[in-house]
XYZ file of N, CA and C in Angstrom:
777
model
N 125.755 103.876 115.291
C 126.136 105.233 114.721
C 126.075 105.390 112.995
N 125.399 105.976 112.937
C 125.264 106.227 110.585
C 126.844 106.677 110.432
N 127.159 106.239 109.204
C 128.455 106.552 108.404
C 128.607 107.469 107.689
N 129.193 108.580 108.841
C 129.778 109.679 107.817
C 130.459 109.364 106.694
N 130.638 108.624 106.544
C 131.149 108.453 104.883
C 130.472 108.426 103.976
N 129.283 108.253 104.427
C 128.143 107.856 103.022
C 127.377 108.377 103.084
N 127.486 109.685 103.299
C 126.522 111.001 103.529
C 126.378 111.262 101.979
N 127.290 111.120 101.731
C 127.159 112.071 99.927
C 127.458 110.725 98.727
N 126.579 109.154 99.150
C 126.530 108.392 98.070
C 125.284 108.349 98.072
N 124.842 107.562 97.073
C 122.979 107.425 97.205
C 123.005 105.986 97.064
N 122.380 105.990 98.651
C 121.703 104.716 99.117
C 120.367 104.744 98.615
N 119.704 103.517 97.989
C 118.248 102.824 98.139
C 118.223 102.029 98.756
N 116.792 101.383 99.077
C 116.251 100.545 100.239
C 115.088 100.039 99.214
N 115.039 98.605 98.871
C 113.825 98.070 98.964
C 113.220 97.225 100.220
N 112.662 97.514 100.457
C 111.132 96.759 101.313
C 110.177 96.413 100.654
N 110.300 94.169 100.825
C 108.944 93.651 100.104
C 109.493 92.240 100.936
N 108.400 91.903 101.759
C 108.541 90.643 102.540
C 108.468 89.931 101.180
N 108.445 89.795 99.791
C 107.957 88.254 99.397
C 110.106 88.261 98.885
N 110.564 87.832 99.063
C 112.189 87.402 97.787
C 112.212 87.494 96.571
N 111.108 87.132 96.106
C 111.900 87.092 94.761
C 111.188 88.752 93.971
N 110.187 89.020 94.448
C 110.272 90.386 94.634
C 110.308 91.006 94.893
N 111.304 90.896 96.136
C 112.510 92.581 96.059
C 113.755 92.282 95.500
N 113.858 91.048 95.249
C 115.151 90.526 94.381
C 115.128 91.311 92.895
N 114.115 91.485 92.312
C 113.669 90.956 90.982
C 113.900 93.546 90.691
N 113.189 93.982 92.054
C 112.575 95.370 92.006
C 114.492 95.411 92.559
N 115.182 95.165 92.872
C 116.229 95.494 93.471
C 117.589 95.213 91.921
N 117.237 94.240 91.474
C 118.065 94.194 90.454
C 117.229 95.601 88.986
N 116.189 95.526 88.927
C 116.076 96.332 87.994
C 116.214 97.721 88.261
N 117.083 98.270 89.652
C 117.264 100.076 89.905
C 118.805 99.618 89.540
N 119.368 98.457 90.394
C 121.031 98.695 89.244
C 120.814 98.969 88.002
N 119.641 98.331 87.534
C 120.581 97.852 85.806
C 120.223 99.615 85.090
N 119.095 100.645 86.155
C 118.573 101.763 85.215
C 118.866 102.731 85.869
N 119.520 102.464 87.629
C 119.436 104.067 87.846
C 120.920 104.298 88.328
N 121.729 104.061 87.171
C 123.140 104.572 87.273
C 124.124 105.111 87.613
N 122.942 106.331 88.664
C 124.198 107.063 90.186
C 123.792 105.877 91.325
N 123.015 104.953 91.600
C 122.886 104.138 92.733
C 124.505 103.834 93.237
N 124.758 103.951 94.366
C 126.072 103.352 94.827
C 126.460 101.977 95.730
N 124.974 101.906 96.238
C 124.362 101.129 96.706
C 122.422 100.926 96.832
N 122.416 99.171 96.507
C 120.923 99.228 96.831
C 120.813 97.707 97.838
N 120.443 98.445 98.116
C 120.021 97.501 99.703
C 118.571 97.016 100.000
N 118.481 96.076 100.284
C 116.797 94.866 100.282
C 116.713 94.788 101.602
N 116.111 94.964 101.855
C 114.954 94.243 103.173
C 113.986 93.462 103.162
N 113.471 92.594 104.139
C 112.333 92.095 104.104
C 111.005 92.430 105.587
N 111.631 93.547 106.085
C 110.472 93.449 106.776
C 110.900 95.749 107.694
N 109.395 95.923 108.078
C 109.029 97.723 108.114
C 110.749 97.751 109.583
N 110.901 96.040 110.296
C 111.254 97.027 111.152
C 112.808 97.146 110.982
N 113.337 96.208 109.872
C 114.439 95.991 109.246
C 115.135 97.914 108.382
N 113.858 98.468 107.834
C 114.077 99.284 107.494
C 113.924 100.418 108.299
N 113.906 100.264 109.389
C 113.753 101.620 110.377
C 114.688 101.871 110.558
N 115.669 100.513 111.151
C 116.943 100.080 111.533
C 118.234 100.769 110.408
N 117.634 100.038 108.930
C 118.844 100.800 108.610
C 118.872 101.990 107.956
N 117.521 102.889 108.084
C 117.317 104.156 108.073
C 117.979 104.982 109.149
N 117.900 103.958 110.155
C 118.303 105.041 111.251
C 119.606 104.854 111.156
N 120.428 104.235 110.349
C 122.191 104.207 110.248
C 122.755 104.873 109.068
N 121.992 104.608 108.034
C 122.239 105.046 106.559
C 121.227 106.687 106.115
N 122.884 107.004 104.974
C 121.735 107.734 104.690
C 121.020 107.927 103.454
N 119.534 107.575 103.793
C 118.788 107.010 102.164
C 118.500 107.655 101.392
N 118.357 107.717 100.327
C 118.164 108.507 99.462
C 116.619 108.098 99.320
N 116.908 106.997 98.966
C 114.947 106.484 98.660
C 114.458 105.512 98.656
N 113.560 105.953 99.288
C 112.717 104.073 99.866
C 111.791 103.705 99.436
N 111.387 102.524 98.144
C 110.810 102.245 97.666
C 109.828 101.031 98.810
N 108.894 101.413 98.835
C 108.016 100.416 100.217
C 106.774 99.850 99.366
N 107.126 98.341 99.948
C 105.629 97.314 99.878
C 104.364 97.645 100.640
N 103.204 98.067 100.291
C 102.566 98.171 101.366
C 102.048 97.087 102.524
N 101.784 96.014 101.912
C 100.997 94.921 102.507
C 102.406 94.058 102.326
N 103.072 94.194 104.223
C 103.518 92.943 104.808
C 103.167 92.479 106.351
N 103.530 91.749 106.530
C 103.351 91.038 107.725
C 103.614 91.450 109.266
N 103.423 91.812 110.044
C 104.300 92.481 111.533
C 103.923 94.559 111.180
N 105.260 94.863 110.716
C 105.104 96.236 110.158
C 104.178 96.358 109.072
N 103.307 97.194 108.731
C 103.283 97.320 107.167
C 103.471 98.126 106.657
N 103.546 98.613 105.036
C 104.114 99.724 104.815
C 104.206 101.319 105.518
N 102.684 100.944 105.808
C 102.466 102.114 106.111
C 102.695 102.875 107.345
N 102.282 101.612 108.348
C 103.044 102.322 109.523
C 105.236 102.770 109.622
N 105.529 101.561 108.187
C 107.045 101.829 108.576
C 106.784 103.545 107.855
N 105.982 103.751 106.963
C 106.536 105.310 107.418
C 106.054 106.174 108.014
N 104.976 105.717 108.616
C 105.135 106.785 109.602
C 105.783 106.675 110.690
N 106.385 105.544 111.184
C 107.315 105.700 112.090
C 108.980 106.471 111.304
N 109.200 106.683 109.697
C 110.046 106.787 109.699
C 109.547 108.496 109.471
N 108.123 108.740 109.502
C 108.080 110.273 109.419
C 108.397 110.828 110.750
N 108.546 110.139 111.785
C 108.758 110.635 112.550
C 109.781 110.621 113.675
N 110.428 110.347 112.775
C 112.294 110.273 112.749
C 112.760 110.902 112.214
N 113.864 111.208 111.744
C 114.255 111.891 111.392
C 115.399 111.655 109.398
N 113.829 110.834 109.152
C 114.521 110.405 107.615
C 113.625 111.183 106.513
N 114.507 112.484 105.818
C 113.892 113.388 105.610
C 114.302 112.935 103.745
N 114.184 111.646 103.449
C 114.352 111.153 101.921
C 113.391 110.809 101.470
N 113.596 110.145 99.780
C 112.021 109.706 99.104
C 111.484 108.938 99.635
N 110.112 108.243 99.675
C 109.753 107.216 99.246
C 108.573 107.022 98.744
N 108.673 105.906 97.600
C 107.804 105.124 96.806
C 107.304 104.502 96.690
N 105.962 104.002 97.286
C 105.108 102.885 97.506
C 105.058 101.548 96.937
N 105.226 100.884 96.668
C 104.444 99.472 95.391
C 103.866 99.040 96.494
N 102.516 98.590 95.545
C 101.055 98.239 95.912
C 100.967 97.174 94.879
N 99.501 96.058 95.038
C 99.057 95.902 93.836
C 98.240 96.274 93.512
N 97.558 96.878 94.735
C 96.723 97.752 94.091
C 96.458 97.931 92.700
N 94.820 97.947 92.069
C 94.505 97.747 90.887
C 95.358 99.617 90.465
N 95.083 100.532 89.111
C 95.159 102.185 88.948
C 94.392 102.890 89.203
N 92.905 102.576 90.383
C 92.010 103.782 90.003
C 92.231 103.936 91.702
N 92.308 101.845 92.407
C 92.978 101.984 93.517
C 93.866 103.078 94.506
N 95.138 103.177 93.359
C 96.000 103.870 93.631
C 95.864 105.607 93.083
N 95.207 106.230 92.394
C 94.887 106.864 92.140
C 95.562 108.050 93.499
N 94.555 107.911 94.836
C 95.021 108.907 96.399
C 95.931 109.032 95.720
N 97.257 108.106 95.645
C 98.899 108.204 95.996
C 99.492 109.523 94.822
N 98.784 108.902 93.633
C 99.202 110.763 92.409
C 99.062 111.878 93.430
N 97.876 112.391 93.933
C 97.220 113.442 94.503
C 98.493 113.822 96.487
N 99.245 113.236 95.997
C 99.907 113.695 97.035
C 101.443 113.658 96.798
N 102.499 114.264 97.925
C 103.675 113.953 97.299
C 104.688 113.279 97.513
N 103.874 112.174 96.915
C 104.587 111.182 96.610
C 104.572 109.889 95.386
N 105.624 109.083 94.691
C 105.185 108.393 93.610
C 105.110 106.599 93.826
N 104.086 106.349 93.455
C 103.334 104.830 93.477
C 104.479 103.580 91.962
N 104.548 102.392 92.978
C 104.566 101.560 92.155
C 103.758 100.581 91.669
N 102.936 100.080 90.370
C 102.080 99.164 90.699
C 102.821 97.281 90.563
N 102.268 96.233 91.027
C 103.116 94.901 90.879
C 102.943 94.285 89.825
N 102.996 93.845 88.801
C 104.440 93.244 88.468
C 104.697 94.881 88.406
N 106.354 95.355 88.735
C 106.631 96.593 88.425
C 107.007 96.424 87.062
N 106.959 97.068 86.416
C 107.197 97.035 84.899
C 108.097 97.923 84.618
N 109.614 97.957 83.904
C 110.445 98.810 83.455
C 110.768 100.144 83.313
N 109.784 100.328 82.191
C 109.420 101.567 81.516
C 108.757 102.598 83.393
N 108.178 102.410 83.811
C 107.458 102.675 84.780
C 108.106 103.220 85.342
N 109.432 102.245 86.034
C 109.909 102.695 87.285
C 111.127 103.395 86.358
N 111.212 103.255 85.387
C 112.614 104.324 85.114
C 112.033 106.358 84.812
N 110.398 106.198 84.496
C 109.707 106.918 84.259
C 109.638 107.952 85.857
N 109.576 107.047 87.221
C 110.435 107.193 88.350
C 110.997 107.335 88.878
N 112.425 106.974 87.939
C 113.824 107.270 88.422
C 114.041 108.630 88.428
N 113.615 109.244 87.047
C 114.225 109.937 86.361
C 113.756 111.238 87.434
N 112.307 111.387 87.898
C 111.728 111.953 88.832
C 112.495 112.463 90.293
N 113.191 110.935 90.698
C 113.465 110.943 91.632
C 114.893 111.606 91.701
N 115.321 111.485 90.313
C 116.892 112.391 90.248
C 116.599 113.724 89.611
N 115.458 114.725 89.994
C 115.876 115.606 89.868
C 114.996 116.488 91.351
N 115.098 115.324 92.230
C 115.366 116.148 93.223
C 116.451 116.162 93.508
N 115.836 116.896 95.192
C 117.366 116.963 95.593
C 117.058 117.101 97.226
N 117.481 115.589 97.506
C 117.453 115.278 99.031
C 117.611 116.121 100.078
N 118.707 117.321 99.910
C 118.804 118.071 100.958
C 117.263 119.610 100.369
N 116.300 119.728 99.822
C 115.767 120.210 99.979
C 114.345 119.831 99.882
N 114.004 118.882 98.974
C 111.953 117.966 99.463
C 112.923 117.244 100.390
N 111.822 117.943 101.631
C 111.570 116.907 102.687
C 110.104 115.520 102.521
N 110.081 114.906 103.738
C 108.897 113.717 103.831
C 107.855 114.519 104.796
N 107.170 115.548 103.621
C 106.483 116.549 104.900
C 104.631 115.525 105.157
N 104.260 114.160 104.615
C 103.297 114.298 105.029
C 103.366 113.289 106.896
N 102.377 113.734 106.801
C 102.198 113.556 108.775
C 101.497 112.302 109.018
N 101.716 111.574 110.081
C 100.767 110.178 109.876
C 99.085 110.164 109.435
N 98.535 111.038 109.551
C 96.938 110.955 109.817
C 97.118 110.850 108.328
N 97.804 111.811 107.140
C 97.684 111.993 105.743
C 98.704 110.752 105.150
N 98.991 109.811 105.855
C 99.540 108.807 105.696
C 98.430 107.486 105.118
N 97.779 108.021 106.634
C 96.520 106.682 106.592
C 95.744 107.066 105.738
N 95.535 108.290 105.102
C 94.590 108.442 104.121
C 94.277 107.907 102.503
N 96.361 107.695 102.515
C 96.237 107.199 101.437
C 95.909 105.641 100.865
N 95.353 105.234 101.877
C 94.883 103.885 102.474
C 93.725 103.750 101.627
N 93.062 103.417 100.485
C 91.684 102.508 100.233
C 90.983 102.368 101.736
N 89.659 102.663 101.571
C 88.848 102.347 102.902
C 88.856 100.250 102.822
N 88.942 99.825 102.116
C 89.256 98.575 101.694
C 90.479 97.520 101.451
N 91.340 97.011 101.481
C 92.663 97.164 100.939
C 92.513 96.145 99.702
N 91.655 95.304 99.090
C 91.234 94.461 98.028
C 89.980 94.582 97.796
N 89.704 94.810 96.324
C 88.303 94.309 95.842
C 88.344 92.598 96.250
N 87.387 92.448 96.822
C 87.154 91.254 97.049
C 86.961 90.303 96.398
N 86.806 88.869 96.297
C 86.645 88.063 95.488
C 85.393 87.928 95.180
N 84.608 87.785 93.827
C 83.531 88.075 93.370
C 82.838 86.811 92.877
N 84.029 86.183 91.452
C 83.043 84.728 90.744
C 84.742 84.197 90.838
N 84.430 83.071 90.761
C 86.025 82.056 90.802
C 85.571 81.308 89.571
N 86.367 80.823 88.778
C 86.149 80.014 87.635
C 86.579 78.593 88.718
N 85.700 77.504 88.161
C 86.102 76.098 88.692
C 85.961 75.285 87.869
N 86.174 73.831 88.049
C 85.655 72.837 87.055
C 85.058 71.851 87.907
N 84.116 71.279 86.674
C 83.463 69.942 86.861
C 83.485 69.238 85.945
N 84.490 67.892 86.208
C 84.748 67.526 84.650
C 85.560 67.354 83.731
N 84.508 67.949 82.627
C 85.466 68.291 81.651
C 85.037 70.286 81.431
N 84.421 70.990 81.789
C 83.818 71.549 82.245
C 83.858 72.358 83.369
N 83.868 74.022 82.723
C 84.674 75.155 83.545
C 82.889 76.379 83.961
N 82.920 76.020 84.976
C 81.922 76.798 85.172
C 81.889 78.504 86.105
N 81.539 79.188 85.957
C 81.816 80.914 86.478
C 80.471 80.496 87.935
N 81.224 80.397 89.109
C 80.581 80.241 89.929
C 80.739 82.216 90.964
N 79.572 82.333 91.533
C 79.152 83.074 92.156
C 79.898 83.051 93.491
N 80.885 84.309 94.033
C 81.393 83.652 95.494
C 80.294 83.524 96.707
N 78.775 84.218 96.311
C 77.743 84.501 97.452
C 76.881 82.951 97.327
N 77.423 81.993 96.126
C 76.166 80.453 96.412
C 77.568 79.951 96.636
N 78.713 80.480 97.172
C 79.687 79.872 97.477
C 78.976 78.835 99.053
N 78.956 77.628 99.859
C 79.092 77.184 101.275
C 80.007 77.377 101.782
N 81.113 76.389 101.310
C 82.719 76.155 101.415
C 83.803 75.560 100.932
N 84.954 75.855 101.326
C 85.584 75.053 100.015
C 86.765 74.711 101.675
N 86.914 73.859 100.624
C 87.837 72.675 101.311
C 89.143 71.923 100.449
N 90.611 71.810 101.310
C 91.497 71.872 101.174
C 90.991 70.101 100.803
N 91.241 69.632 100.041
C 91.579 67.757 99.270
C 93.290 68.047 98.656
N 93.872 67.170 98.841
C 94.478 66.354 97.789
C 95.626 67.916 97.511
N 95.665 68.190 95.786
C 96.389 69.413 95.239
C 95.173 70.107 95.241
N 94.147 70.013 95.328
C 93.037 70.883 95.385
C 91.933 71.055 96.120
N 91.077 72.343 95.993
C 90.269 73.016 96.620
C 89.073 72.567 96.102
N 88.318 72.585 96.813
C 87.132 71.819 96.474
C 86.252 72.770 97.355
N 85.019 73.387 95.970
C 84.338 74.294 96.355
C 82.881 74.001 96.119
N 82.228 74.162 97.572
C 80.877 73.526 97.528
C 79.847 74.006 97.272
N 78.822 73.894 96.925
C 77.568 74.634 96.344
C 76.295 74.183 96.950
N 75.968 74.461 96.626
C 74.371 73.732 96.506
C 73.125 72.678 95.392
N 74.664 73.551 94.516
C 74.351 73.281 93.221
C 75.124 71.279 92.845
N 76.274 71.678 93.535
C 77.513 70.045 93.573
C 78.716 71.859 93.774
N 79.376 70.445 93.519
C 80.492 70.955 94.000
C 81.674 71.200 92.625
N 82.606 71.425 93.163
C 83.733 72.134 91.897
C 85.034 72.241 92.349
N 86.016 72.175 91.841
C 87.527 72.252 92.174
C 87.701 73.357 91.497
N 88.959 74.188 92.744
C 90.149 74.535 92.353
C 91.114 74.997 92.241
N 92.369 75.654 91.835
C 93.200 75.365 92.219
C 94.272 76.763 93.388
N 92.982 76.873 93.932
C 93.351 78.421 94.951
C 93.738 77.484 95.893
N 95.204 77.976 97.057
C 94.493 77.160 97.633
C 93.797 78.058 99.226
N 93.920 77.358 100.428
C 92.889 78.146 101.493
C 93.991 79.316 101.887
N 94.919 79.382 101.369
C 95.350 79.993 101.859
C 95.630 81.543 100.989
N 95.280 81.376 99.969
C 95.255 82.218 98.752
C 93.530 82.934 98.675
N 92.736 81.826 99.240
C 91.430 82.515 98.911
C 91.038 83.119 100.470
N 91.642 83.388 101.481
C 91.391 83.567 102.668
C 92.196 85.620 102.378
N 93.008 85.494 101.290
C 92.949 86.897 100.781
C 92.822 87.521 100.018
N 91.450 86.878 99.336
C 90.689 87.713 98.393
C 89.777 87.084 99.004
N 88.879 86.764 99.706
C 87.572 86.612 100.569
C 87.110 87.602 101.007
N 86.246 88.653 101.253
C 85.887 89.394 102.444
C 85.527 88.487 103.666
N 86.487 89.262 104.904
C 86.075 88.104 106.582
C 85.322 88.400 106.656
N 84.326 89.223 106.758
C 83.230 89.121 107.446
C 82.005 88.482 106.623
N 82.314 87.820 106.231
C 81.587 86.912 104.722
C 81.987 85.751 105.101
N 83.646 85.794 105.284
C 83.794 84.303 104.980
C 85.205 83.305 106.839
N 84.517 82.908 107.017
C 85.114 81.963 108.073
C 86.288 80.949 107.922
N 87.261 80.724 108.919
C 88.315 80.216 108.098
C 87.648 79.226 109.717
N 87.546 77.935 109.380
C 87.307 77.266 111.360
C 88.141 76.373 111.073
N 88.589 76.099 110.058
C 89.700 74.502 110.136
C 91.160 74.662 109.635
N 92.189 74.492 109.647
C 92.868 74.341 108.284
C 92.907 74.218 106.904
N 91.182 73.370 106.626
C 91.343 72.931 105.492
C 89.896 73.429 105.084
N 89.199 73.862 105.818
C 87.856 74.423 106.038
C 87.934 75.984 105.490
N 87.188 76.415 105.005
C 86.729 78.233 104.595
C 84.986 78.132 104.797
N 84.062 78.791 105.340
C 82.904 78.828 105.069
C 81.771 80.145 105.001
N 81.056 79.847 104.109
C 80.856 80.752 104.031
C 79.464 81.714 105.444
N 79.799 82.711 106.267
C 78.647 82.489 107.608
C 77.252 82.642 107.475
N 77.090 83.221 105.965
C 75.348 83.140 106.247
C 74.542 81.822 105.819
N 75.537 80.695 105.538
C 74.975 79.813 105.093
C 75.053 78.927 106.184
N 75.685 79.376 107.487
C 75.556 78.592 108.639
C 73.871 77.729 109.027
N 73.918 76.625 108.719
C 72.729 76.429 109.220
C 72.395 76.225 110.771
N 73.556 75.314 111.520
C 73.397 75.293 112.910
C 74.897 74.742 113.616
N 75.136 75.246 114.430
C 76.265 74.704 114.922
C 76.371 73.594 116.336
N 76.833 72.100 116.333
C 75.964 71.476 117.461
C 77.799 71.180 117.983
N 77.460 70.359 119.541
C 78.338 70.065 119.591
C 78.689 68.461 119.703
N 80.029 67.876 119.591
C 79.870 66.074 119.579
C 80.096 65.977 121.005
N 80.036 64.853 121.468
C 80.069 63.840 122.407
C 81.470 64.132 123.502
N 82.383 64.818 122.115
C 84.033 65.385 123.272
C 83.817 66.652 123.404
N 82.807 66.893 122.924
C 82.991 68.642 123.425
C 83.424 68.935 121.776
N 83.456 68.963 120.985
C 83.981 69.605 119.887
C 82.823 69.744 119.017
N 82.976 71.300 118.704
C 82.503 71.928 117.498
C 81.904 71.377 115.962
N 80.700 71.540 115.487
C 80.376 70.887 114.104
C 79.410 71.988 113.405
N 80.168 72.699 112.389
C 79.256 73.503 111.432
C 78.476 72.279 110.945
N 76.951 73.347 110.479
C 76.160 71.941 109.563
C 75.462 73.225 108.979
N 75.714 73.286 107.600
C 75.828 74.400 106.701
C 74.011 74.028 105.464
N 73.289 74.859 105.297
C 71.560 75.025 104.362
C 71.992 74.354 103.094
N 70.910 73.201 103.217
C 71.381 72.302 101.938
C 73.005 71.293 101.371
N 73.439 71.538 102.298
C 74.633 70.668 102.559
C 75.040 69.369 102.632
N 74.643 68.716 102.623
C 74.603 67.080 104.124
C 75.848 67.083 103.925
N 76.702 67.614 104.646
C 78.346 67.081 105.676
C 78.107 67.858 106.044
N 79.160 67.506 107.784
C 78.902 67.646 108.692
C 80.587 68.573 108.706
N 81.259 69.582 109.382
C 82.194 70.534 109.259
C 83.113 70.436 110.549
N 84.230 70.140 110.882
C 84.367 70.303 112.270
C 84.900 71.536 112.033
N 84.628 72.106 113.626
C 85.471 73.536 113.874
C 87.285 73.371 114.597
N 88.390 73.369 114.223
C 89.416 73.032 115.087
C 89.062 74.181 116.328
N 90.143 73.685 117.705
C 90.237 74.343 118.804
C 90.593 75.493 118.728
N 91.242 75.994 117.397
C 91.694 77.209 117.489
C 91.112 78.026 116.625
N 89.940 77.811 115.916
C 88.893 78.513 115.837
C 87.427 78.674 116.156
N 87.609 77.787 117.447
C 86.187 77.584 118.253
C 86.132 79.074 118.485
N 86.482 79.638 119.340
C 86.229 81.393 120.062
C 85.573 82.212 118.331
N 85.353 81.271 116.922
C 84.248 82.554 116.723
C 83.147 81.823 116.296
N 82.382 81.229 117.597
C 81.463 80.682 117.571
C 80.647 80.716 119.202
N 82.204 81.465 119.622
C 81.731 81.666 121.685
C 80.534 82.244 121.903
N 80.138 83.068 121.341
C 78.767 83.676 121.367
C 77.410 82.871 120.829
N 77.602 81.691 120.205
C 76.600 81.293 119.974
C 76.094 79.924 120.826
């Protein structure tokens, strides 16, 4: 049951799956918004829905990109429930990408959250009355808030080779191979090193152009020369202009099912 005693209190919730960012925003809110009675921090959309169902939340600061239920999906669920408070999206998009948010009845914060920008947001929120301002965006409108592409795909990479730094066009990369503390960038012109992990690269590369075929290997699909089976039935990828055989893990063999 909702806590009726807390209806007149100002409860604010931070929803972010990254603990450090969640803690940072929670701390800033406690310092800058003197009217807050309680700042609740949760790490998922599911937790946010549960809390919103139990407490009268004045404002929710919602991260957009979260595993499981995304911020947009959580916002849709809130819209379909009885939540009538304020919603502020927190996003890593650049200012051009988030311009769409400014044309809707919602505010946004750009990561990493700037103290001055947050204070401006708080001042606007304090002028709103929770009893008169409703959360009126429906699910269709919420979907439109997201750009067609959630991020700008990586176009260039600064990689080292010996004592030199080389600027490499991503379209020239045949594959990325995780090795020890570094990742090797393999091109037809040679091998280079970067400190980005395979996981980080997956978040920045276009998934239609780059496939992860093994825990430690990402290949560019257009650079595939041939996919062959070895004597044990395992798949291996041969790339154009690269004298190297790259194994395909069983978990990723489905990528080549029709080949």
